C-alpha positions as MATLAB code, in Angstrom:
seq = 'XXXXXXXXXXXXXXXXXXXXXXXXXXXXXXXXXXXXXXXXXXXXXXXXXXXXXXXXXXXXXXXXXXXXXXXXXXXXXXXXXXXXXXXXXXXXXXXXXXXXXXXXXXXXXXXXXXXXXXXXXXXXXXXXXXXXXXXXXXXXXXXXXXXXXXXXXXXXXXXXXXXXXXXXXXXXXXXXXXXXXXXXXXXXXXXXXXXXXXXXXXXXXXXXXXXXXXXXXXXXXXXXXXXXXXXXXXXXXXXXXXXXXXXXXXXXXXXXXXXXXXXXXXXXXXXXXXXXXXXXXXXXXXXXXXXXXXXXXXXXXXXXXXXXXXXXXXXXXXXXXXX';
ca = [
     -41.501  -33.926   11.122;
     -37.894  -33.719   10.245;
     -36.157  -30.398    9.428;
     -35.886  -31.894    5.948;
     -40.066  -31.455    5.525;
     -42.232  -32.682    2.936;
     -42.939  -32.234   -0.605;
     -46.430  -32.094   -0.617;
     -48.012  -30.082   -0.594;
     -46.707  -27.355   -2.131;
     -46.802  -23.955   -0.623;
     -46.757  -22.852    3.475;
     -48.309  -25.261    5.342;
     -48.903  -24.967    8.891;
     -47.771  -28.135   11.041;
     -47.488  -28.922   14.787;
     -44.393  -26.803   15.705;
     -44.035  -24.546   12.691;
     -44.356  -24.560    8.725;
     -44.068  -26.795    5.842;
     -42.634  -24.943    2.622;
     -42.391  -26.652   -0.357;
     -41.929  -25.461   -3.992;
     -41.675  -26.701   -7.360;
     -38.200  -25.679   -9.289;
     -37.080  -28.602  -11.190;
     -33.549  -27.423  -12.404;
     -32.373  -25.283   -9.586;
     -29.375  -25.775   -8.102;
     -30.201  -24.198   -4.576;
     -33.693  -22.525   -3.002;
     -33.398  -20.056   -0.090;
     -36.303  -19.157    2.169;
     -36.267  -15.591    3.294;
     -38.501  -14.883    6.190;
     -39.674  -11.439    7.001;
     -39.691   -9.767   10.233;
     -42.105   -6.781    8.862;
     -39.398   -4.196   10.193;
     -37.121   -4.207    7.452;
     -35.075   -7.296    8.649;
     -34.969  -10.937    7.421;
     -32.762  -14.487    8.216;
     -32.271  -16.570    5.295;
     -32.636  -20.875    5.171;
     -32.299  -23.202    2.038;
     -34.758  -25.664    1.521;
     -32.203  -28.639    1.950;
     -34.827  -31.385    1.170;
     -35.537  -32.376   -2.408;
     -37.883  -34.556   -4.220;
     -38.866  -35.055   -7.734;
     -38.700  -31.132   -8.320;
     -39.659  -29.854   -5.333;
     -37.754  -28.206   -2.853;
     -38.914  -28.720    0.915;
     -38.242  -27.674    4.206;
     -39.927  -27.618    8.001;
     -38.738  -24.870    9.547;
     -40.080  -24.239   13.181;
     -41.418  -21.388   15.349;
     -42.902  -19.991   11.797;
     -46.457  -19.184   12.171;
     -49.626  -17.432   10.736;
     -48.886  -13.988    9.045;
     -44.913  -14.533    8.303;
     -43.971  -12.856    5.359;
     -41.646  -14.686    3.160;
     -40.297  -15.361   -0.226;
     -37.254  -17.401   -2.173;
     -34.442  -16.685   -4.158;
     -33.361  -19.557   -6.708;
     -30.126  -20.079   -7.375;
     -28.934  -21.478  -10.932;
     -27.619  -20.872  -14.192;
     -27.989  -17.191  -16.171;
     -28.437  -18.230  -19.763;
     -31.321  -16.117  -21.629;
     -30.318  -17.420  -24.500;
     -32.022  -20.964  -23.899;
     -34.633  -19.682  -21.501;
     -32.663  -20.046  -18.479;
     -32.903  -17.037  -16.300;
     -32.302  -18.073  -12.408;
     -31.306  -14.593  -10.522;
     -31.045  -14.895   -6.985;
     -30.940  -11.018   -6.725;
     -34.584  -11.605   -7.380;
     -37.153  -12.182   -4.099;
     -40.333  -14.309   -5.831;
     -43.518  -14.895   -4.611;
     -44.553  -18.385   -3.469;
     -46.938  -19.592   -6.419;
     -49.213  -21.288   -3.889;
     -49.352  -18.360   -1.617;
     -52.816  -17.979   -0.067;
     -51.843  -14.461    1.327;
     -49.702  -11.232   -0.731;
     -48.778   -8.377    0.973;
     -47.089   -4.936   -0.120;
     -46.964   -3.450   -3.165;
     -44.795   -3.915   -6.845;
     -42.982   -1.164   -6.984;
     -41.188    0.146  -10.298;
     -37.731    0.200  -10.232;
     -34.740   -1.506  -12.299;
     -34.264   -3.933   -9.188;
     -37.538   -5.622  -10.159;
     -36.095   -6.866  -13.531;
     -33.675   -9.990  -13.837;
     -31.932   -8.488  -16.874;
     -29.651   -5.346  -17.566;
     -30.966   -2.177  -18.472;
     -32.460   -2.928  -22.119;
     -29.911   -5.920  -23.045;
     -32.101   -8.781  -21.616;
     -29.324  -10.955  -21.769;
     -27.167   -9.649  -19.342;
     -27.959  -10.449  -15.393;
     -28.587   -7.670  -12.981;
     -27.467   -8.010   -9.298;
     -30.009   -5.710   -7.636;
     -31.992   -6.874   -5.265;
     -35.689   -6.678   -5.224;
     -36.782   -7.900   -2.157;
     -37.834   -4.188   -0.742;
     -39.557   -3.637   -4.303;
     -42.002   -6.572   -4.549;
     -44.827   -8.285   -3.143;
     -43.927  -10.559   -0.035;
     -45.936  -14.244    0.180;
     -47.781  -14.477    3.571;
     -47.754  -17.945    5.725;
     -51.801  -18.322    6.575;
     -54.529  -20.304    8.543;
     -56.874  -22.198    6.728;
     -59.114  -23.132    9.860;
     -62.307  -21.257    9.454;
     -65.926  -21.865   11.050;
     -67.925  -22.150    7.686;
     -71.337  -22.540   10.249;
     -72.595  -25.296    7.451;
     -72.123  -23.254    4.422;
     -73.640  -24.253    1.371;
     -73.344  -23.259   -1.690;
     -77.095  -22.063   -3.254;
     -78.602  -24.525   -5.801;
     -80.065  -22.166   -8.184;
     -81.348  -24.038  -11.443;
     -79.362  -22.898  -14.251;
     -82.527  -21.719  -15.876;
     -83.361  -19.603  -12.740;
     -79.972  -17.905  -12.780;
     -79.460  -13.993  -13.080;
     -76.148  -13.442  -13.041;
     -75.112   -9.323  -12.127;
     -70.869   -8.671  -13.072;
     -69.357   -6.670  -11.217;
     -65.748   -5.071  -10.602;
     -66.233   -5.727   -6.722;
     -64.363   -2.095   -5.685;
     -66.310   -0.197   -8.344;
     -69.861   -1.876   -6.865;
     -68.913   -0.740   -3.314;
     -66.461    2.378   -3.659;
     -69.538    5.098   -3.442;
     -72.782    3.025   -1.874;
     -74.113    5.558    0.839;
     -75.506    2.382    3.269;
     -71.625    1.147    2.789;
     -69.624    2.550    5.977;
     -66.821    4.683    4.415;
     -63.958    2.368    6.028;
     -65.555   -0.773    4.123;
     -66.159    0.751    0.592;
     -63.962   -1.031   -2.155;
     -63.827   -4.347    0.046;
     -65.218   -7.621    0.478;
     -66.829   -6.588    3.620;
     -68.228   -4.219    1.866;
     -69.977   -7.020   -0.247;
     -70.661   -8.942    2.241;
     -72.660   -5.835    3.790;
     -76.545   -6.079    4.155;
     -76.730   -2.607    2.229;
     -75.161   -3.951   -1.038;
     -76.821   -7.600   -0.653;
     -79.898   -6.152   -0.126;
     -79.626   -4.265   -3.369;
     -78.618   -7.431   -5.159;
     -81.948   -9.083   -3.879;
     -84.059   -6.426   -5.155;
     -82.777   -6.635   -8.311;
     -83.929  -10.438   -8.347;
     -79.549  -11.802   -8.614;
     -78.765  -14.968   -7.841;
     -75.417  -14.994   -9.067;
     -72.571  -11.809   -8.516;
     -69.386  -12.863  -11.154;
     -66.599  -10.508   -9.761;
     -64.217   -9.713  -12.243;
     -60.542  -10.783  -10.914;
     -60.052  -10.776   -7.300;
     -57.128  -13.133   -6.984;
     -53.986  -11.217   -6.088;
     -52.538   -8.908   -9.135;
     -49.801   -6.463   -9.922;
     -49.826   -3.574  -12.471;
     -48.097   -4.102  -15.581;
     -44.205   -1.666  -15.317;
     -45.557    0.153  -18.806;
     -48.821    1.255  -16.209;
     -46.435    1.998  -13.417;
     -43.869    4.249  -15.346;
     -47.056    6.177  -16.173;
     -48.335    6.463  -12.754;
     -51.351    4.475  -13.546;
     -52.358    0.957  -12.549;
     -54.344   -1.452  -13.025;
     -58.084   -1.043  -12.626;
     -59.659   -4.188  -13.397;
     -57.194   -7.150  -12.434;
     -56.585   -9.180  -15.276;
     -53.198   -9.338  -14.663;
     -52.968  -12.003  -12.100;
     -49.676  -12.800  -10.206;
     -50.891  -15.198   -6.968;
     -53.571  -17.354   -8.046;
     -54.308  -18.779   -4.988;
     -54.495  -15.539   -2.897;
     -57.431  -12.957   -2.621;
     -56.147   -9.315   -3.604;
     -55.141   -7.757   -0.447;
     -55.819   -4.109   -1.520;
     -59.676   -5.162   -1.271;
     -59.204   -6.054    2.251;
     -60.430   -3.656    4.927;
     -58.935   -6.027    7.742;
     -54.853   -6.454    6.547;
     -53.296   -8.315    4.140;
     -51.289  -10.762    6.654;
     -54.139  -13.450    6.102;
     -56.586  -11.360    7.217;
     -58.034  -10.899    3.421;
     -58.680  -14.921    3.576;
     -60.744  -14.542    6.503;
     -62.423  -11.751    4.887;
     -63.402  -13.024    1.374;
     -64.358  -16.280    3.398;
     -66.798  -13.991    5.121;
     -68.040  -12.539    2.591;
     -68.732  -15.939    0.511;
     -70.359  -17.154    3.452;
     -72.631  -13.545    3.639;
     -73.918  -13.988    0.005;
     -74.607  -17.440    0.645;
     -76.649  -17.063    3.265;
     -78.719  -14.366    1.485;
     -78.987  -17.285   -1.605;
     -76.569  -15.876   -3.696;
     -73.980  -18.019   -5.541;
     -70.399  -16.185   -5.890;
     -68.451  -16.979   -9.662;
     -65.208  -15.615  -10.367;
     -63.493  -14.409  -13.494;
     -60.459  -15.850  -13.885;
     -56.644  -15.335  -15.754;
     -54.874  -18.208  -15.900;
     -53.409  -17.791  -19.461;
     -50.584  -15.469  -18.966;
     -48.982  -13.886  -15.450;
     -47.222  -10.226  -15.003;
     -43.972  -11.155  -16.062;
     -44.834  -10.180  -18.894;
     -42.310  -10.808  -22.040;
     -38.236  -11.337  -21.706;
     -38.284   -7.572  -20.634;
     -40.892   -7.344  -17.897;
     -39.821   -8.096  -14.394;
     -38.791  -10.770  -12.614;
     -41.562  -11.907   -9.906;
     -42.123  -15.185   -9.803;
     -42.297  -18.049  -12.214;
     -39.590  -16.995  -14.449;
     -37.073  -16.889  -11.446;
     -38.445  -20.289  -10.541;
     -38.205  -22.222  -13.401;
     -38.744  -20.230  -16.765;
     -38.942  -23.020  -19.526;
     -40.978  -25.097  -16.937;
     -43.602  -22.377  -16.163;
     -43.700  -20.786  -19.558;
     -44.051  -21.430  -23.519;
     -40.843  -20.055  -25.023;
     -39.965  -19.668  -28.803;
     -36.746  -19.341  -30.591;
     -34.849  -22.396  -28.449;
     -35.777  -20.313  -25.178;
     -34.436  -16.798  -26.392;
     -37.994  -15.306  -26.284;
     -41.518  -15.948  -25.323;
     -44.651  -17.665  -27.408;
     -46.654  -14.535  -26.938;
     -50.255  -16.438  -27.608;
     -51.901  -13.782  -25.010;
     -50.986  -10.555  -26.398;
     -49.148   -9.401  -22.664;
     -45.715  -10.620  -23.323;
     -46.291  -14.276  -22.143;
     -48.364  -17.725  -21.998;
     -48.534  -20.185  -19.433;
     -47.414  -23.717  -20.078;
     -50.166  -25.183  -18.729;
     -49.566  -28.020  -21.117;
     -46.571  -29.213  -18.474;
     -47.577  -31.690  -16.166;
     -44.989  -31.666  -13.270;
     -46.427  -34.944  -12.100;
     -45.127  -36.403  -15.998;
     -41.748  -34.999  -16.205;
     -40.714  -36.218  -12.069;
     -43.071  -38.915  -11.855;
     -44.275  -37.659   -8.439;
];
């Protein structure tokens, strides 16, 4: 593969030699790669190959557990949804790993103070979650998912920290996990009770909204989802450098095993970005009118959600770039 990498597909793919990144940002102008060395340093690359909208790079001697994210470079023009700020480190979208924490602070936002129309230079990189390169080779040992006749189904709901936190059979250092799920003490309880089903309520990597944070609350039960392809890392016991992958994975493959089917509540409506106020994480940075359903030519957001935002789910990148 040449240093110029592939489109597809999109997010950190490992590759003989190193890593495939590739990322969708129609109308930038320029995407740098940041790469993390986990002690406070980083090197900087642009993605120097583009297709149809994405960005795309191989960059080698990358491997499982780098920390990285991208700063997009383009026009600053609220007023028609534009809002590129390469101050601003955002997470991959297709990131299958998160680690670190958001952490309030006026670096996280794109905009000025309260005027939302003026950029702010600040960077955020120290301030905000970091996407994590990962391994998706796992031993699944003939997994199969249980085929439990809808009519047969008892499905138990569960927040999957509140189920574990406290359990006595749980050891202390797994409580709040998925190990702790996964543990014979906990699946045993679910058998007794006759489940066949355990819905966890959100466990794809989230953020606490800033109006939690300047409180010094956060957010309890995850509907606030900011990685969508990424297990939350604080309900790892193992790391969050790709070790929560391994972990859910194990846990899946516990409840399986013990004939219980795993569902998942999902958010897929709205992000943490919130409105044209709330930080600057992710999608907006990438590509706001692209990722997003704007009103008033682009100056604010179609709020259809009630927190500040609403995907554009609508937009078919495959359409618009005919990849």
């Amino acid at each position: 593969m040449d240093h110029l990498g592939r489109p597809e597909p999109l997010g950190a793919t490992l590759v003989d030699g190193g890593v495939n990144f590739a990322i969708w940002a129609p109308e930038a102008e320029r995407v740098e790669l940041c790469l993390f060395d986990g002690q406070g340093g980083h090197r900087n690359t642009d993605l120097r190959g583009f297709t149809k909208g994405v960005f795309h790079a191989f960059v080698p001697c990358v491997g499982p557990g780098q920390e990285y994210g991208y700063r997009v470079h383009g026009p600053w023009d609220p007023a028609r949804g534009v809002r590129f700020n390469p101050a601003k480190l955002l997470l991959d979208p297709y990131a299958k790993a998160v680690t670190g924490d958001l952490q309030l602070s006026p670096a996280i936002f794109g905009h000025e103070g309260s005027d939302d129309l003026v950029a702010n230079d600040l960077d955020s990189a120290a301030l905000v979650p970091h996407s994590v390169v990962v391994d998706d080779a796992y031993d699944w040992e003939g997994d199969q998912r249980p085929a439990v006749a809808f009519n047969n189904t008892v499905i138990y709901e569960a927040h999957l920290a509140g189920l574990t936190r406290l359990h006595p059979g749980v050891p202390e250092q797994l409580r709040g996990t998925y190990a702790a799920l996964g543990h014979p003490a906990i699946i045993d309880r679910l058998r007794t009770l006759g489940v066949t089903a355990v819905e966890l309520l959100p466990v794809q990597h989230f953020v606490s909204e800033t109006f939690l944070l300047e409180r010094g609350l956060g957010n309890y039960w995850g509907y606030n989802t900011l990685a969508f392809f990424a297990p939350h890392g604080a309900y790892s016991s193992s790391g969050t450098h790709g070790e929560q992958v391994r972990e859910f994975k194990d846990m899946v493959k516990a409840l399986h095993r013990a004939g219980i089917e795993v569902l998942l509540d999902v958010v897929y409506n709205h992000t943490p970005e919130g409105s044209e106020l709330g930080p600057t994480l992710s999608f907006r940075g990438l590509d706001n009118p692209a990722y997003y359903h704007l009103a008033d030519e682009g100056r604010h957001y179609w709020d259809s959600t009630g927190c500040g935002n609403t995907v554009r789910a609508t937009n078919n990148r495959s359409e618009e770039h005919n990849v």
